[in-house]
Short mmCIF file of C-alpha atoms in Angstrom, two decimals:
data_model
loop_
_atom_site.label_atom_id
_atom_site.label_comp_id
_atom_site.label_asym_id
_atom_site.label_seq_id
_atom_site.Cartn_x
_atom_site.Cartn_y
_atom_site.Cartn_z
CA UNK S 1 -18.44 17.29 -22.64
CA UNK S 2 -19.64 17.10 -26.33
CA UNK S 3 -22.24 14.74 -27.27
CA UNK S 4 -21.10 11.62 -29.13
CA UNK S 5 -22.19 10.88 -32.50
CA UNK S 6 -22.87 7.60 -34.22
CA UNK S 7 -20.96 6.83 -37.19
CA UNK S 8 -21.88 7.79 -40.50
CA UNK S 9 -22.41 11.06 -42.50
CA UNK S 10 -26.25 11.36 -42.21
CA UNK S 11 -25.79 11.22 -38.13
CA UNK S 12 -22.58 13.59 -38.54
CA UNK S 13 -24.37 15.65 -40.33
CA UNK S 14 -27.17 16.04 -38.06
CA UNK S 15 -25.11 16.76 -34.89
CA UNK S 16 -23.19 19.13 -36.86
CA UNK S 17 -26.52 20.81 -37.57
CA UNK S 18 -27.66 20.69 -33.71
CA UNK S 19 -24.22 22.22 -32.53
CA UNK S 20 -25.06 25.01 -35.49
CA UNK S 21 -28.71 25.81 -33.78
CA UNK S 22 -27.23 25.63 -30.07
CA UNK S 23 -24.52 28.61 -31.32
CA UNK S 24 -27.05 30.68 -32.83
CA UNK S 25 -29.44 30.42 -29.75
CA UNK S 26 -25.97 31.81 -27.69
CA UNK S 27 -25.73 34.68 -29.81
CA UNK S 28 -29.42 35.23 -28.99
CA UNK S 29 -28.35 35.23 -25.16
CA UNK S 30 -25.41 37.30 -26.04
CA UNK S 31 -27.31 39.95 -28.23
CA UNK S 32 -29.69 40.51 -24.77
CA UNK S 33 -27.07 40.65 -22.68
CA UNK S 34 -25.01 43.34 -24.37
CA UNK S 35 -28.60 44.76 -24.82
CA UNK S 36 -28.98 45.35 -21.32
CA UNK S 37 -25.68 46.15 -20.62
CA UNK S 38 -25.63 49.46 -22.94
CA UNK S 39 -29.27 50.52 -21.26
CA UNK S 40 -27.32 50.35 -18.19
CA UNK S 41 -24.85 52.09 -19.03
CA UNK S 42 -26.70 55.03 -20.66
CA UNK S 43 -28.92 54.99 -17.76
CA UNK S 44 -26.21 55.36 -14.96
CA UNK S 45 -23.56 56.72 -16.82
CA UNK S 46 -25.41 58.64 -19.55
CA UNK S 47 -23.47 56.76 -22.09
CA UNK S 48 -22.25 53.60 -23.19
CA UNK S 49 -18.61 52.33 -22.86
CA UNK S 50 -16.76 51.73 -25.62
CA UNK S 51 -15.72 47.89 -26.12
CA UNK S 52 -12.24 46.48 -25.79
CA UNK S 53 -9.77 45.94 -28.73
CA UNK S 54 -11.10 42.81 -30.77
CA UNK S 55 -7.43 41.16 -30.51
CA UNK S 56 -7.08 41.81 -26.72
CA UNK S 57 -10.83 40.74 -26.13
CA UNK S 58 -10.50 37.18 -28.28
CA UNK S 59 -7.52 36.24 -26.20
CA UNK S 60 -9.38 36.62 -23.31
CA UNK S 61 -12.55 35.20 -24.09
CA UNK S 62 -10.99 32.56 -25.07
CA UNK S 63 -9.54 31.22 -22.27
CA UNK S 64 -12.86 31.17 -20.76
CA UNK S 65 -15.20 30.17 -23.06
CA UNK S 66 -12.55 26.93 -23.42
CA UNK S 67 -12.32 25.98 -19.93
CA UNK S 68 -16.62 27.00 -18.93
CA UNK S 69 -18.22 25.77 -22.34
CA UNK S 70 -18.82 22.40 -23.40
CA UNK S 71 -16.44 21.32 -26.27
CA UNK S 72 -18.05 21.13 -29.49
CA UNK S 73 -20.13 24.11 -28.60
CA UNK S 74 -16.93 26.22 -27.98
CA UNK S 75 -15.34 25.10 -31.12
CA UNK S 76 -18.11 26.38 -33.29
CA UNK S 77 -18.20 29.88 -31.33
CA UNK S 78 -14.58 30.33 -31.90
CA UNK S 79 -14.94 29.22 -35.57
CA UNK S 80 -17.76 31.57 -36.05
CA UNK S 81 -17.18 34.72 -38.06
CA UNK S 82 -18.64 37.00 -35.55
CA UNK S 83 -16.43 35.48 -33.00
CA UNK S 84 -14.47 39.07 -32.55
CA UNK S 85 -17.37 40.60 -31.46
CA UNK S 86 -18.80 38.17 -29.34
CA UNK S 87 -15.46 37.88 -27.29
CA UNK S 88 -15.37 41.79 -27.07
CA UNK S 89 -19.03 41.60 -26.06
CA UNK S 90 -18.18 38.98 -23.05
CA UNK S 91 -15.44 41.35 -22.06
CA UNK S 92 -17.54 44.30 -21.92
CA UNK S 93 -19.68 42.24 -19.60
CA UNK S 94 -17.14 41.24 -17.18
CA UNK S 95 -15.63 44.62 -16.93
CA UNK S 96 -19.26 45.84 -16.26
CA UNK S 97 -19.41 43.52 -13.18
CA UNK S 98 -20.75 40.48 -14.80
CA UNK S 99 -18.85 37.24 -13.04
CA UNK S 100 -18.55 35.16 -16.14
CA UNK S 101 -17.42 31.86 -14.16
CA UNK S 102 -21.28 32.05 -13.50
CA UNK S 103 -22.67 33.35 -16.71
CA UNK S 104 -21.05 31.32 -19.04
CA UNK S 105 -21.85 28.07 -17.53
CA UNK S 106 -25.44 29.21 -17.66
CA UNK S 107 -25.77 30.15 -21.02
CA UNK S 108 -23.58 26.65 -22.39
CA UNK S 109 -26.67 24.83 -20.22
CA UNK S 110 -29.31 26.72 -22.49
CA UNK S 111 -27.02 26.05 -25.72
CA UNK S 112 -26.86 21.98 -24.55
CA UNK S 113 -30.46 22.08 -24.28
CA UNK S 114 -31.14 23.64 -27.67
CA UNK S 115 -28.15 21.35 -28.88
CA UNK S 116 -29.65 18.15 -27.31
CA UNK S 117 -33.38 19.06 -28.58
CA UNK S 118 -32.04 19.56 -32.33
CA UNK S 119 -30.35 16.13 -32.08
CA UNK S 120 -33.61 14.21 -30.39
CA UNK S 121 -35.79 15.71 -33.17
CA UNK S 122 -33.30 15.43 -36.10
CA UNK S 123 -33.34 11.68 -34.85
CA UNK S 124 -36.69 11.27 -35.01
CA UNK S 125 -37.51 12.78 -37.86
CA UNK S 126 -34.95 10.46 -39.58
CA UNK S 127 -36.87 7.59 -37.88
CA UNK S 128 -40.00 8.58 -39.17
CA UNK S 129 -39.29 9.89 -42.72
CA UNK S 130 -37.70 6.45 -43.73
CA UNK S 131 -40.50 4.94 -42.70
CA UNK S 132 -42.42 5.16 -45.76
CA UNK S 133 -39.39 4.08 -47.91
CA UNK S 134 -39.18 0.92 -45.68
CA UNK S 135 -42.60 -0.30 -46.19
CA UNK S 136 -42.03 0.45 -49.71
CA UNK S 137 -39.21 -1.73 -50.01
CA UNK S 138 -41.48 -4.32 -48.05
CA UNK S 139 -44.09 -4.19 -50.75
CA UNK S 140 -41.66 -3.98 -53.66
CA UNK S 141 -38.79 -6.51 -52.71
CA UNK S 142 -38.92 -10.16 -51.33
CA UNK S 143 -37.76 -11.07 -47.88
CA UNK S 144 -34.44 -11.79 -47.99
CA UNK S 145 -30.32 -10.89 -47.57
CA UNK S 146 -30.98 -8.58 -50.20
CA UNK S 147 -33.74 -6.57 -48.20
CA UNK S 148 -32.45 -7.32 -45.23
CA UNK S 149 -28.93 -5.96 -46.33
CA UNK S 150 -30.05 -2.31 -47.30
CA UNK S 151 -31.65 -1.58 -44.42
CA UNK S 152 -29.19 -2.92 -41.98
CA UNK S 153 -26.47 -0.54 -43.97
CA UNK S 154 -25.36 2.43 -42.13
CA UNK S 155 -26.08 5.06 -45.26
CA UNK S 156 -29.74 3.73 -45.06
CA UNK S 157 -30.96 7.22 -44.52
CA UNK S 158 -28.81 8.33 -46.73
CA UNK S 159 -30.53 5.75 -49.50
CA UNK S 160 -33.68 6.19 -48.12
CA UNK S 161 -32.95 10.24 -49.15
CA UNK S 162 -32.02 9.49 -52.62
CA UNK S 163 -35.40 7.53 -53.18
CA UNK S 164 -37.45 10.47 -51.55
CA UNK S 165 -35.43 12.51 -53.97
CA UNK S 166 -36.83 10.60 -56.79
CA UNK S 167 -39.71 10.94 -56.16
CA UNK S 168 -40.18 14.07 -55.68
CA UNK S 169 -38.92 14.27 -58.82
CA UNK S 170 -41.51 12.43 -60.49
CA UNK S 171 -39.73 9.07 -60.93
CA UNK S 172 -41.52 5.18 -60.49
CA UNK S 173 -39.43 4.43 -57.12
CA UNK S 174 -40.53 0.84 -57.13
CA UNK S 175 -39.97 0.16 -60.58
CA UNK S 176 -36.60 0.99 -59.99
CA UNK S 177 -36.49 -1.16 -57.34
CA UNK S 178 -37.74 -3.92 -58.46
CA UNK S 179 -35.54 -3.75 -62.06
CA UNK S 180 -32.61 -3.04 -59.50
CA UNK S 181 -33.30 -6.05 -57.44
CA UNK S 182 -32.14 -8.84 -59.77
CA UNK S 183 -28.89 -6.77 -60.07
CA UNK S 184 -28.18 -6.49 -56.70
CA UNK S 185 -29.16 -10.20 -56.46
CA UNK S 186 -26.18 -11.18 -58.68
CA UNK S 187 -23.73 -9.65 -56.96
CA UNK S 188 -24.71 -11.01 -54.00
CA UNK S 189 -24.54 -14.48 -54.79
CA UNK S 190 -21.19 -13.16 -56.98
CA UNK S 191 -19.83 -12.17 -53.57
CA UNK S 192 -20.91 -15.54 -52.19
CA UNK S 193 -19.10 -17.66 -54.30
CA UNK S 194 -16.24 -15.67 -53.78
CA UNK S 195 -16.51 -15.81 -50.21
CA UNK S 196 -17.77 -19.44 -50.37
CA UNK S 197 -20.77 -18.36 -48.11
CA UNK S 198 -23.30 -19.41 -50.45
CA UNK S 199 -24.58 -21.95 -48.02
CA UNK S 200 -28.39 -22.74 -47.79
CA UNK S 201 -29.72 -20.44 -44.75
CA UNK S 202 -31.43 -21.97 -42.31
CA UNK S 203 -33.59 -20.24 -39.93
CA UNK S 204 -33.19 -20.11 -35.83
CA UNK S 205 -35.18 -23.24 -34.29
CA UNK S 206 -37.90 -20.57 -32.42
CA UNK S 207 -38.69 -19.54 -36.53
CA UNK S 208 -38.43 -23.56 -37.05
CA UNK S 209 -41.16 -23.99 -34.51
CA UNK S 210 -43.35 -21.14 -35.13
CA UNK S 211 -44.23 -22.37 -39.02
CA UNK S 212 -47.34 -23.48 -39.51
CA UNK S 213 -50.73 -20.74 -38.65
CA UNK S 214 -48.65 -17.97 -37.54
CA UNK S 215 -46.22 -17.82 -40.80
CA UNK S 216 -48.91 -18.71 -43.63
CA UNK S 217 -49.44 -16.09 -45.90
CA UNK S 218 -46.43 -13.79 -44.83
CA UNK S 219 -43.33 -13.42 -46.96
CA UNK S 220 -40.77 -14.21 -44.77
CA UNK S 221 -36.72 -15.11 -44.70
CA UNK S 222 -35.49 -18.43 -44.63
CA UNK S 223 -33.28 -17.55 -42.76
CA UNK S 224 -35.50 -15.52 -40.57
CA UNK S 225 -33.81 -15.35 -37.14
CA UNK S 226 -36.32 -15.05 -34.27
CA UNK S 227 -34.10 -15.16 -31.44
CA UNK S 228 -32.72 -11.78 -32.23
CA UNK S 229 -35.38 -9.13 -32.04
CA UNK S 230 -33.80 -6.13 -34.02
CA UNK S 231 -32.63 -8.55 -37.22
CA UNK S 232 -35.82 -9.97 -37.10
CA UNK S 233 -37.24 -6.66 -37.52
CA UNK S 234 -35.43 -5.79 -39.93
CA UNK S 235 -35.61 -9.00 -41.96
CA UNK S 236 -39.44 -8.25 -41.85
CA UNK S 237 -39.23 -4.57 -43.34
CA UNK S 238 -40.18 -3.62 -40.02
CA UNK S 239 -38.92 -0.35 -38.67
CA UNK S 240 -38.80 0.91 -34.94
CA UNK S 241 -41.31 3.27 -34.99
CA UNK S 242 -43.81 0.99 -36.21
CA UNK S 243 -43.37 -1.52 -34.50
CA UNK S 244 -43.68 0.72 -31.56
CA UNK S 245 -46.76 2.26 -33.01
CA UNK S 246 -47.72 -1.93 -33.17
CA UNK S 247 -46.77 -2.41 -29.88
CA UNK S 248 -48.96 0.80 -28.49
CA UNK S 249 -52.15 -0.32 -30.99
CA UNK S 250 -51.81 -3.94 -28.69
CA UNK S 251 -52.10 -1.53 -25.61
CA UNK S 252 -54.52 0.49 -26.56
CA UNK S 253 -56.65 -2.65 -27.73
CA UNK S 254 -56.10 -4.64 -24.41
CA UNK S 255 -57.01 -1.44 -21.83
CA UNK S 256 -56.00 -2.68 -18.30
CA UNK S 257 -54.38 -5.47 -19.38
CA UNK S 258 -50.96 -3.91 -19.72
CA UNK S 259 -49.03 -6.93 -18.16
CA UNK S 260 -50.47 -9.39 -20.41
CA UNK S 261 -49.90 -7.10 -23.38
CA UNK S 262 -46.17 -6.89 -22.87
CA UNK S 263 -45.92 -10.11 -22.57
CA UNK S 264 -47.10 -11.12 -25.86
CA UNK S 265 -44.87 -8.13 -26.98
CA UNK S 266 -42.30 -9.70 -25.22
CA UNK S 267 -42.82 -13.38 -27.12
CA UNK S 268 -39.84 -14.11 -28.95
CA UNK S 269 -42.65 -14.82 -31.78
CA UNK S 270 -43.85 -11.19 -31.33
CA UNK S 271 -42.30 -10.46 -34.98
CA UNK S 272 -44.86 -12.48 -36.95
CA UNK S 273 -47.63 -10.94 -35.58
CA UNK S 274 -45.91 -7.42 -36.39
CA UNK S 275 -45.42 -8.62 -39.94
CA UNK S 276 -49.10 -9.92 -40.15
CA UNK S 277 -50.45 -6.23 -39.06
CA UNK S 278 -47.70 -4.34 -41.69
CA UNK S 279 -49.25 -6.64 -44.19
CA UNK S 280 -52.81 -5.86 -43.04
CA UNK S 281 -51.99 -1.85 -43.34
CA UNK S 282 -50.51 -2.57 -46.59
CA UNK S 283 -54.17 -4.67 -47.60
CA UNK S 284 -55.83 -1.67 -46.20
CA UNK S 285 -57.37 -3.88 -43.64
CA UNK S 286 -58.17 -2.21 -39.73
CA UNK S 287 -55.69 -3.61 -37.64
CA UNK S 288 -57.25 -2.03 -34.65
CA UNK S 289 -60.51 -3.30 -35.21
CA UNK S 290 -59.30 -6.69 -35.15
CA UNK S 291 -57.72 -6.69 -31.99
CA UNK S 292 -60.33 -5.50 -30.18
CA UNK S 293 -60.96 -9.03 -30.32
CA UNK S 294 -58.63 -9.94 -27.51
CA UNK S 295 -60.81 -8.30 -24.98
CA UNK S 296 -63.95 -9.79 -26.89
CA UNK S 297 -62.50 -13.56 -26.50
CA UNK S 298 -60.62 -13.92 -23.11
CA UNK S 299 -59.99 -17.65 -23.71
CA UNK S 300 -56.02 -16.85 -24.03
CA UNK S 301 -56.34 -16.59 -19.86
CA UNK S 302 -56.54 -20.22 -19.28
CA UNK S 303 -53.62 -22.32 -19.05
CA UNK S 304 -50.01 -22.33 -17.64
CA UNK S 305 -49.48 -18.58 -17.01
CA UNK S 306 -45.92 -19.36 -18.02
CA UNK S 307 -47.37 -19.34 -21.65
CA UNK S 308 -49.48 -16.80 -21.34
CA UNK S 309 -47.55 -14.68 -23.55
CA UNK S 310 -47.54 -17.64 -26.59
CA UNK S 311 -51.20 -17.90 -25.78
CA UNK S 312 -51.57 -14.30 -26.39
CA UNK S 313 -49.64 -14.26 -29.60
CA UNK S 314 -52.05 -17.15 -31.07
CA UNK S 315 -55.02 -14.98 -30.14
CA UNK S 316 -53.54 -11.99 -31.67
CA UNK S 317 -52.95 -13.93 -34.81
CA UNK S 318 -56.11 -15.34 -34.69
CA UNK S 319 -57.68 -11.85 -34.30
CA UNK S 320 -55.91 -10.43 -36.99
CA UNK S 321 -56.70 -13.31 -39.61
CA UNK S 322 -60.50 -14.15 -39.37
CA UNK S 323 -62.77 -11.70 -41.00
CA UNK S 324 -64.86 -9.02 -39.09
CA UNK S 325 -68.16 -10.18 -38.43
CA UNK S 326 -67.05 -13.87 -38.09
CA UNK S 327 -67.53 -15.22 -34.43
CA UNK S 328 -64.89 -16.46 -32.69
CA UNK S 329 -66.58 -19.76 -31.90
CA UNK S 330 -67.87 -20.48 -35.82
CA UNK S 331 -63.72 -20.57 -36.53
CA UNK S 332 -62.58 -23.92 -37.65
CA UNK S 333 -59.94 -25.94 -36.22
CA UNK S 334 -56.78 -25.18 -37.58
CA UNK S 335 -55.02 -28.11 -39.64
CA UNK S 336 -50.88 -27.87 -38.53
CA UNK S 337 -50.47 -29.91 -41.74
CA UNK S 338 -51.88 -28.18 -43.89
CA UNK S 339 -51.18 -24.76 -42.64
CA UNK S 340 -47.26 -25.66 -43.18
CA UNK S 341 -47.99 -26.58 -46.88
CA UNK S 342 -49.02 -23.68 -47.39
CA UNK S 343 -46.53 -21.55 -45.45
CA UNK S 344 -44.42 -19.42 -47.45
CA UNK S 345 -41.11 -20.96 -45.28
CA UNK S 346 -41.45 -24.47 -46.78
CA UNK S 347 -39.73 -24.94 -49.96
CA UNK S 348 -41.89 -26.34 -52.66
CA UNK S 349 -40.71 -30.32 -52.51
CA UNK S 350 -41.88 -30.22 -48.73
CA UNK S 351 -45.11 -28.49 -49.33
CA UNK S 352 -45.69 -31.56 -51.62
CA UNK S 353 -45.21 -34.08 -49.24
CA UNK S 354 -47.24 -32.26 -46.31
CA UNK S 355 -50.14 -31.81 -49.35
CA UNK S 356 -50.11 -35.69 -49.34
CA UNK S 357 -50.17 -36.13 -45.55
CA UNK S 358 -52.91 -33.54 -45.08
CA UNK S 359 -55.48 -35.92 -46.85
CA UNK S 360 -58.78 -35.41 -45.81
CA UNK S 361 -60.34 -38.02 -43.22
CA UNK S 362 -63.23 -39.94 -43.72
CA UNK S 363 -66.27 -37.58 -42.30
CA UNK S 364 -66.85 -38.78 -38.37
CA UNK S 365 -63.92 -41.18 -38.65
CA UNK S 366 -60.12 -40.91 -36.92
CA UNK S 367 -57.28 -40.93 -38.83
CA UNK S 368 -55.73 -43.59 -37.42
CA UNK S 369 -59.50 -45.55 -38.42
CA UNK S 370 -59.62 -45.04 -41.77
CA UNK S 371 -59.66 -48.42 -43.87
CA UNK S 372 -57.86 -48.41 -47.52
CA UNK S 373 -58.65 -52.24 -48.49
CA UNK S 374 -61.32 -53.68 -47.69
CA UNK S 375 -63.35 -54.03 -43.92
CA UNK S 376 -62.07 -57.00 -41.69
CA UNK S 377 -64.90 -59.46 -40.79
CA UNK S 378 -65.81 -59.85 -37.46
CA UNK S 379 -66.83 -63.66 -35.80
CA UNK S 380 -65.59 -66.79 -37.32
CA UNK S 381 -65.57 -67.45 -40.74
CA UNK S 382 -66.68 -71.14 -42.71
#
């Protein structure tokens, strides 16, 4: 009947803290309930009863409050100092009239509720308050298993604490970061040798495929896996609640259009664009004013409706990149080429070779066209 906790101090802690509030709002119930039960008493009697012995009224309590109270909650009554007088005050009830197969059920519903509400919020504001710390580490340390390690760990919050800590206490948190970062580099590829995992990563062929426009300019994993959602996420520095708060600026952006927003929210490639707007915020550029764009430029409708969601995540990106006050039909074509040269994905050899490919044409003439010697003659020659 208790709830179950992940694992981990931070989320013990928090339950532990939950099950704490839920007791004290029982005592509340109890303190009105004995309350009313003297006024009664002096009322119709003209005085109150006195309560049972302590060690009588425990033993009897107990049996009750174990078999009608949730678990956890019952454990922490009967731990409780003031137990004693609790139980006596439950047995003064009962011998008043008070059918405590029906009270007592009543009053555990009002502590799960309290219980349950303490949890949801403690959760949330965990959620939120490490927010800040993961968009710092975003800003201070490269993608990579480094970044990527920390905040998948389960004492994250814990970590995430420390560094609040810090700085409340006046101390540079990202210059202790980034000093701490080559550190923790070594003994990751230390542990890799050891482990001979120091393989080169590669990333997930949907990554593979999406470099080019949507990648340049973001610092990204090269091992960057975009068939799983959450690791992406958090490969990116991205945390849950803003990349719901992403997800809801798409909405809000795209009124009556809710289908076609979740499908672009959907799009396995949904990730980049979340890491292009948490580097806009970081910029200080208006995300929202740029995708007010996608109601402004509708062309993403036409075509396969199967890709409408791809579609959508290429006007999105679009939005996001080009400048406010910049039409949408004065943008230039976008060179694949060149893009990937410039893509922070490519290692440096291959951004040489696509530097050489991407070789301007000859103005007004195809690629395929262009002459390097010297023009064939046409007709017969002497």
């Amino acid at each position: 009947m208790g709830t179950p906790t992940p694992e981990g101090e931070p989320f013990a802690a928090a339950a532990g803290e939950a099950v704490q509030t839920s007791v004290m709002a029982w005592r509340l119930v109890m303190a009105m309930a004995d309350a009313v039960r003297r006024q009664q008493q002096r009322r119709q009697k003209g005085r109150e009863e006195d309560l049972p012995p302590a060690d009588q009224a425990v033993r009897e309590a107990a049996t009750e409050v174990t078999r009608l109270v949730p678990s956890d909650i019952s454990t922490a009554l009967m731990a409780g100092a003031d137990w004693p007088q609790m139980a006596q005050q439950l047995v003064a009830l009962r011998r008043a009239g008070v059918d405590l197969g029906e009270f007592l059920p009543r009053v555990g519903d009002i502590a799960v509720t309290v219980r349950d509400a303490v949890a949801e919020n403690a959760a949330r504001v965990d959620r939120e308050g490490t927010g800040e710390w993961e968009r710092m580490l975003r800003e201070t340390l490269p993608a990579g298993p480094v970044r990527e390690a920390i905040l998948s760990s389960p004492t994250w919050p814990d970590i995430a604490a420390t560094m609040a800590r810090l700085d409340e206490r006046g101390v540079d948190v990202r210059q202790v970061l980034a000093a701490a970062h080559n550190e923790v580099v070594g003994v990751d590829q230390a542990v890799a040798r050891v482990l001979a995992a120091d393989a080169a990563p590669t990333a997930s062929r949907d990554t593979v495929r999406s470099y080019g426009p949507l990648t340049t300019g973001l610092d990204l994993p090269k091992d960057l896996d975009l068939s799983d959602r959450a690791r992406a996420l958090r490969q990116l520095a991205i945390s849950p609640a803003e990349n719901e708060r992403y997800g809801r600026s798409v909405m809000e952006a795209m009124p009556g259009r809710e289908r076609e927003a979740t499908l672009m929210l959907s799009n396995r490639q949904w990730p980049l664009v979340a890491a292009r707007m948490a580097q806009m915020e970081t910029e200080g550029k208006p995300v929202r004013e740029h995708l007010t764009r996608l109601m402004g430029d509708t062309s993403w409708e036409k075509g396969p409706t199967p890709q409408l969601g791809s579609r959508l995540v290429e006007a999105a990106h679009d939005a996001l990149r080009r400048p406010l006050g910049e039409a949408a039909a004065s943008r230039a074509k976008v060179n694949t080429t060149a893009a990937r040269a410039q893509s922070a994905t490519l290692d440096p050899t291959k951004r040489q070779a696509a530097d050489k490919s991407a070789a301007p044409a000859e103005p007004g003439v195809a690629p395929h066209r262009q002459q390097n010697g010297p023009a064939l003659r046409r007709g017969k020659t002497r």
